[in-house]
PDB file of C-alpha atoms and ligand atoms in Angstrom:
ATOM      1  CA  UNK A 111     -67.157  94.104  15.074  1.00 47.00           C
ATOM      2  CA  UNK A 112     -70.767  95.003  14.546  1.00 54.00           C
ATOM      3  CA  UNK A 113     -70.850  96.761  17.891  1.00 54.00           C
ATOM      4  CA  UNK A 114     -67.808  98.851  16.962  1.00 55.00           C
ATOM      5  CA  UNK A 115     -69.318  99.899  13.706  1.00 55.00           C
ATOM      6  CA  UNK A 116     -72.530 100.828  15.496  1.00 52.00           C
ATOM      7  CA  UNK A 117     -70.548 102.916  17.990  1.00 53.00           C
ATOM      8  CA  UNK A 118     -68.793 104.721  15.210  1.00 51.00           C
ATOM      9  CA  UNK A 119     -72.019 105.478  13.379  1.00 51.00           C
ATOM     10  CA  UNK A 120     -73.693 106.560  16.618  1.00 49.00           C
ATOM     11  CA  UNK A 121     -70.793 108.861  17.477  1.00 49.00           C
ATOM     12  CA  UNK A 122     -70.842 110.415  14.011  1.00 52.00           C
ATOM     13  CA  UNK A 123     -74.504 111.213  14.476  1.00 50.00           C
ATOM     14  CA  UNK A 124     -74.181 112.518  17.984  1.00 50.00           C
ATOM     15  CA  UNK A 125     -71.019 114.671  17.592  1.00 48.00           C
ATOM     16  CA  UNK A 126     -72.470 117.458  15.391  1.00 49.00           C
ATOM     17  CA  UNK A 127     -75.144 118.083  17.966  1.00 45.00           C
ATOM     18  CA  UNK A 128     -72.576 118.171  20.763  1.00 43.00           C
ATOM     19  CA  UNK A 129     -70.333 120.590  18.866  1.00 50.00           C
ATOM     20  CA  UNK A 130     -73.124 123.150  18.772  1.00 53.00           C
ATOM     21  CA  UNK A 131     -72.656 123.842  22.482  1.00 65.00           C
ATOM     22  CA  UNK A 132     -68.992 123.338  23.087  1.00 86.00           C
ATOM     23  CA  UNK A 133     -68.224 126.575  24.930  1.00 94.00           C
ATOM     24  CA  UNK A 134     -67.132 126.478  28.561  1.00 92.00           C
ATOM     25  CA  UNK A 135     -68.563 129.929  29.321  1.00 94.00           C
ATOM     26  CA  UNK A 136     -70.638 132.598  27.584  1.00 96.00           C
ATOM     27  CA  UNK A 137     -67.454 134.717  27.356  1.00 97.00           C
ATOM     28  CA  UNK A 138     -65.837 132.062  25.160  1.00 96.00           C
ATOM     29  CA  UNK A 139     -68.852 132.067  22.823  1.00 97.00           C
ATOM     30  CA  UNK A 140     -68.690 135.894  22.669  1.00 97.00           C
ATOM     31  CA  UNK A 141     -64.991 135.772  21.793  1.00 97.00           C
ATOM     32  CA  UNK A 142     -65.641 133.093  19.174  1.00 97.00           C
ATOM     33  CA  UNK A 143     -68.347 134.990  17.337  1.00 98.00           C
ATOM     34  CA  UNK A 144     -66.420 138.326  17.586  1.00 98.00           C
ATOM     35  CA  UNK A 145     -63.319 136.674  16.102  1.00 98.00           C
ATOM     36  CA  UNK A 146     -65.382 135.355  13.197  1.00 98.00           C
ATOM     37  CA  UNK A 147     -67.008 138.743  12.607  1.00 98.00           C
ATOM     38  CA  UNK A 148     -63.636 140.481  12.630  1.00 98.00           C
ATOM     39  CA  UNK A 149     -62.296 138.047  10.013  1.00 98.00           C
ATOM     40  CA  UNK A 150     -65.443 138.678   7.922  1.00 98.00           C
ATOM     41  CA  UNK A 151     -65.094 142.433   8.236  1.00 98.00           C
ATOM     42  CA  UNK A 152     -61.455 142.346   7.146  1.00 98.00           C
ATOM     43  CA  UNK A 153     -62.181 140.207   4.072  1.00 98.00           C
ATOM     44  CA  UNK A 154     -65.389 142.053   3.162  1.00 98.00           C
ATOM     45  CA  UNK A 155     -63.789 145.420   3.727  1.00 98.00           C
ATOM     46  CA  UNK A 156     -61.002 144.635   1.301  1.00 98.00           C
ATOM     47  CA  UNK A 157     -63.596 143.662  -1.336  1.00 98.00           C
ATOM     48  CA  UNK A 158     -65.377 146.986  -0.734  1.00 98.00           C
ATOM     49  CA  UNK A 159     -62.128 148.861  -1.133  1.00 98.00           C
ATOM     50  CA  UNK A 160     -61.680 147.221  -4.550  1.00 98.00           C
ATOM     51  CA  UNK A 161     -65.239 147.929  -5.658  1.00 98.00           C
ATOM     52  CA  UNK A 162     -65.033 151.548  -4.539  1.00 97.00           C
ATOM     53  CA  UNK A 163     -61.776 152.050  -6.453  1.00 96.00           C
ATOM     54  CA  UNK A 164     -59.728 152.658  -3.309  1.00 97.00           C
ATOM     55  CA  UNK A 165     -57.379 150.016  -4.650  1.00 97.00           C
ATOM     56  CA  UNK A 166     -57.106 148.189  -7.973  1.00 97.00           C
ATOM     57  CA  UNK A 167     -59.629 145.442  -8.625  1.00 97.00           C
ATOM     58  CA  UNK A 168     -57.860 142.085  -8.633  1.00 98.00           C
ATOM     59  CA  UNK A 169     -60.285 139.353  -9.693  1.00 98.00           C
ATOM     60  CA  UNK A 170     -58.286 136.498  -8.086  1.00 98.00           C
ATOM     61  CA  UNK A 171     -57.895 138.285  -4.727  1.00 98.00           C
ATOM     62  CA  UNK A 172     -61.522 139.416  -4.807  1.00 98.00           C
ATOM     63  CA  UNK A 173     -62.692 135.855  -5.467  1.00 98.00           C
ATOM     64  CA  UNK A 174     -60.524 134.459  -2.714  1.00 98.00           C
ATOM     65  CA  UNK A 175     -61.901 137.046  -0.297  1.00 98.00           C
ATOM     66  CA  UNK A 176     -65.429 136.158  -1.328  1.00 98.00           C
ATOM     67  CA  UNK A 177     -64.726 132.488  -0.709  1.00 98.00           C
ATOM     68  CA  UNK A 178     -63.400 133.422   2.731  1.00 98.00           C
ATOM     69  CA  UNK A 179     -66.518 135.416   3.582  1.00 98.00           C
ATOM     70  CA  UNK A 180     -68.763 132.593   2.389  1.00 98.00           C
ATOM     71  CA  UNK A 181     -66.970 130.114   4.600  1.00 98.00           C
ATOM     72  CA  UNK A 182     -66.641 132.501   7.564  1.00 98.00           C
ATOM     73  CA  UNK A 183     -70.329 133.462   7.368  1.00 98.00           C
ATOM     74  CA  UNK A 184     -71.199 130.036   8.713  1.00 97.00           C
ATOM     75  CA  UNK A 185     -69.218 130.507  11.942  1.00 97.00           C
ATOM     76  CA  UNK A 186     -70.662 133.301  14.100  1.00 97.00           C
ATOM     77  CA  UNK A 187     -74.115 131.816  14.554  1.00 97.00           C
ATOM     78  CA  UNK A 188     -72.755 129.041  16.775  1.00 95.00           C
ATOM     79  CA  UNK A 189     -71.471 131.641  19.229  1.00 97.00           C
ATOM     80  CA  UNK A 190     -74.899 133.041  20.024  1.00 96.00           C
ATOM     81  CA  UNK A 191     -75.527 130.692  22.864  1.00 96.00           C
ATOM     82  CA  UNK A 192     -78.105 131.236  25.581  1.00 94.00           C
ATOM     83  CA  UNK A 193     -76.757 133.539  28.331  1.00 94.00           C
ATOM     84  CA  UNK A 194     -74.207 135.244  26.077  1.00 96.00           C
ATOM     85  CA  UNK A 195     -76.212 138.419  25.865  1.00 96.00           C
ATOM     86  CA  UNK A 196     -74.419 139.444  29.085  1.00 95.00           C
ATOM     87  CA  UNK A 197     -70.698 140.335  29.040  1.00 96.00           C
ATOM     88  CA  UNK A 198     -68.398 142.146  26.649  1.00 97.00           C
ATOM     89  CA  UNK A 199     -70.763 142.117  23.729  1.00 98.00           C
ATOM     90  CA  UNK A 200     -72.640 144.495  21.452  1.00 98.00           C
ATOM     91  CA  UNK A 201     -75.319 141.924  20.785  1.00 98.00           C
ATOM     92  CA  UNK A 202     -78.703 143.077  22.029  1.00 98.00           C
ATOM     93  CA  UNK A 203     -80.931 140.774  24.164  1.00 97.00           C
ATOM     94  CA  UNK A 204     -83.383 140.969  21.219  1.00 98.00           C
ATOM     95  CA  UNK A 205     -81.213 138.289  19.505  1.00 98.00           C
ATOM     96  CA  UNK A 206     -82.511 135.776  21.954  1.00 97.00           C
ATOM     97  CA  UNK A 207     -86.014 137.248  22.252  1.00 97.00           C
ATOM     98  CA  UNK A 208     -86.500 137.092  18.463  1.00 97.00           C
ATOM     99  CA  UNK A 209     -84.264 134.055  17.867  1.00 97.00           C
ATOM    100  CA  UNK A 210     -86.245 132.718  14.868  1.00 97.00           C
ATOM    101  CA  UNK A 211     -85.962 136.078  13.068  1.00 98.00           C
ATOM    102  CA  UNK A 212     -82.332 136.408  14.016  1.00 98.00           C
ATOM    103  CA  UNK A 213     -81.641 132.866  12.747  1.00 97.00           C
ATOM    104  CA  UNK A 214     -83.327 133.549   9.446  1.00 97.00           C
ATOM    105  CA  UNK A 215     -81.347 136.774   8.964  1.00 98.00           C
ATOM    106  CA  UNK A 216     -78.163 134.859   9.662  1.00 98.00           C
ATOM    107  CA  UNK A 217     -79.157 132.254   7.082  1.00 98.00           C
ATOM    108  CA  UNK A 218     -79.937 135.019   4.515  1.00 98.00           C
ATOM    109  CA  UNK A 219     -76.436 136.453   5.156  1.00 98.00           C
ATOM    110  CA  UNK A 220     -74.932 133.017   4.531  1.00 98.00           C
ATOM    111  CA  UNK A 221     -76.927 132.610   1.314  1.00 98.00           C
ATOM    112  CA  UNK A 222     -75.924 136.065   0.087  1.00 98.00           C
ATOM    113  CA  UNK A 223     -72.278 135.385   0.875  1.00 98.00           C
ATOM    114  CA  UNK A 224     -72.464 132.089  -1.021  1.00 98.00           C
ATOM    115  CA  UNK A 225     -73.992 133.893  -4.011  1.00 98.00           C
ATOM    116  CA  UNK A 226     -71.241 136.548  -3.788  1.00 98.00           C
ATOM    117  CA  UNK A 227     -68.621 133.822  -3.960  1.00 98.00           C
ATOM    118  CA  UNK A 228     -70.247 132.476  -7.113  1.00 98.00           C
ATOM    119  CA  UNK A 229     -70.597 135.940  -8.655  1.00 98.00           C
ATOM    120  CA  UNK A 230     -66.953 136.660  -7.884  1.00 98.00           C
ATOM    121  CA  UNK A 231     -65.956 133.891 -10.279  1.00 98.00           C
ATOM    122  CA  UNK A 232     -67.664 135.662 -13.137  1.00 97.00           C
ATOM    123  CA  UNK A 233     -66.306 138.667 -15.027  1.00 92.00           C
ATOM    124  CA  UNK A 234     -69.636 140.501 -14.751  1.00 97.00           C
ATOM    125  CA  UNK A 235     -68.928 143.596 -12.653  1.00 97.00           C
ATOM    126  CA  UNK A 236     -72.616 144.451 -12.347  1.00 97.00           C
ATOM    127  CA  UNK A 237     -73.375 140.953 -11.034  1.00 98.00           C
ATOM    128  CA  UNK A 238     -70.476 141.192  -8.606  1.00 98.00           C
ATOM    129  CA  UNK A 239     -71.499 144.625  -7.378  1.00 98.00           C
ATOM    130  CA  UNK A 240     -75.097 143.498  -6.922  1.00 98.00           C
ATOM    131  CA  UNK A 241     -74.076 140.418  -4.993  1.00 98.00           C
ATOM    132  CA  UNK A 242     -71.710 142.496  -2.852  1.00 98.00           C
ATOM    133  CA  UNK A 243     -74.470 144.965  -2.132  1.00 98.00           C
ATOM    134  CA  UNK A 244     -76.904 142.192  -1.152  1.00 98.00           C
ATOM    135  CA  UNK A 245     -74.325 140.786   1.265  1.00 98.00           C
ATOM    136  CA  UNK A 246     -73.649 144.240   2.771  1.00 98.00           C
ATOM    137  CA  UNK A 247     -77.344 144.747   3.215  1.00 98.00           C
ATOM    138  CA  UNK A 248     -77.508 141.440   5.140  1.00 98.00           C
ATOM    139  CA  UNK A 249     -74.746 142.705   7.488  1.00 98.00           C
ATOM    140  CA  UNK A 250     -76.430 146.077   7.977  1.00 97.00           C
ATOM    141  CA  UNK A 251     -79.985 144.685   8.226  1.00 96.00           C
ATOM    142  CA  UNK A 252     -78.966 142.514  11.162  1.00 97.00           C
ATOM    143  CA  UNK A 253     -76.771 145.127  12.831  1.00 98.00           C
ATOM    144  CA  UNK A 254     -79.576 147.742  12.687  1.00 97.00           C
ATOM    145  CA  UNK A 255     -81.853 145.464  14.729  1.00 97.00           C
ATOM    146  CA  UNK A 256     -79.560 143.265  16.838  1.00 98.00           C
ATOM    147  CA  UNK A 257     -76.374 145.188  17.486  1.00 98.00           C
ATOM    148  CA  UNK A 258     -75.722 148.134  19.829  1.00 97.00           C
ATOM    149  CA  UNK A 259     -74.834 151.326  17.984  1.00 85.00           C
TER     150      UNK A 259
HETATM  151  C1  ASC B 572     -68.317 145.789   6.596  1.00 73.61           C
HETATM  152  C2  ASC B 572     -68.458 145.771   8.005  1.00 73.61           C
HETATM  153  C3  ASC B 572     -69.740 145.713   8.293  1.00 73.61           C
HETATM  154  C4  ASC B 572     -70.584 145.698   7.089  1.00 73.61           C
HETATM  155  C5  ASC B 572     -71.644 146.748   6.987  1.00 73.61           C
HETATM  156  C6  ASC B 572     -72.335 146.646   5.655  1.00 73.61           C
HETATM  157  O1  ASC B 572     -67.308 145.829   5.934  1.00 73.61           O
HETATM  158  O2  ASC B 572     -67.483 145.771   8.848  1.00 73.61           O
HETATM  159  O3  ASC B 572     -70.278 145.703   9.501  1.00 73.61           O
HETATM  160  O4  ASC B 572     -69.590 145.822   6.016  1.00 73.61           O
HETATM  161  O5  ASC B 572     -71.086 148.002   7.117  1.00 73.61           O
HETATM  162  O6  ASC B 572     -73.303 147.627   5.561  1.00 73.61           O
END
């Protein structure tokens, strides 16, 4: 009994580390992160359309989109595995050369997306617009340095 419990606890501790590198090939990691980015772009783009007046602002939809982006923002990072600078990707090799900076930019994006999800639950349009702009800056700031034009 004790052994079984120990095995379960050990597995629970080991699994998260194993998940971090669960791709068979670099191409799978590239596909994974690109899929996440495309879901982020769709959700973020719709929020932008509402803020720019291209469509009516719907607070419930906007908030739901912001929640989606906050959750999705946590996904792409896992796909930037070693060796996945080669292949069908726009990621520059600099991602892996300056990994610590890249990682911190990715964390800043996640933090901004989380703040946007919180702001979206308020009725303060200025707060929402500022939080949206901060998140957009995170996207662009990283693309300018780490993504092919
Ligand atoms: C988007 C999208 C991006 C970012 C970026 C923000 O909607 O697809 O890559 O916003 O343009 O500056």
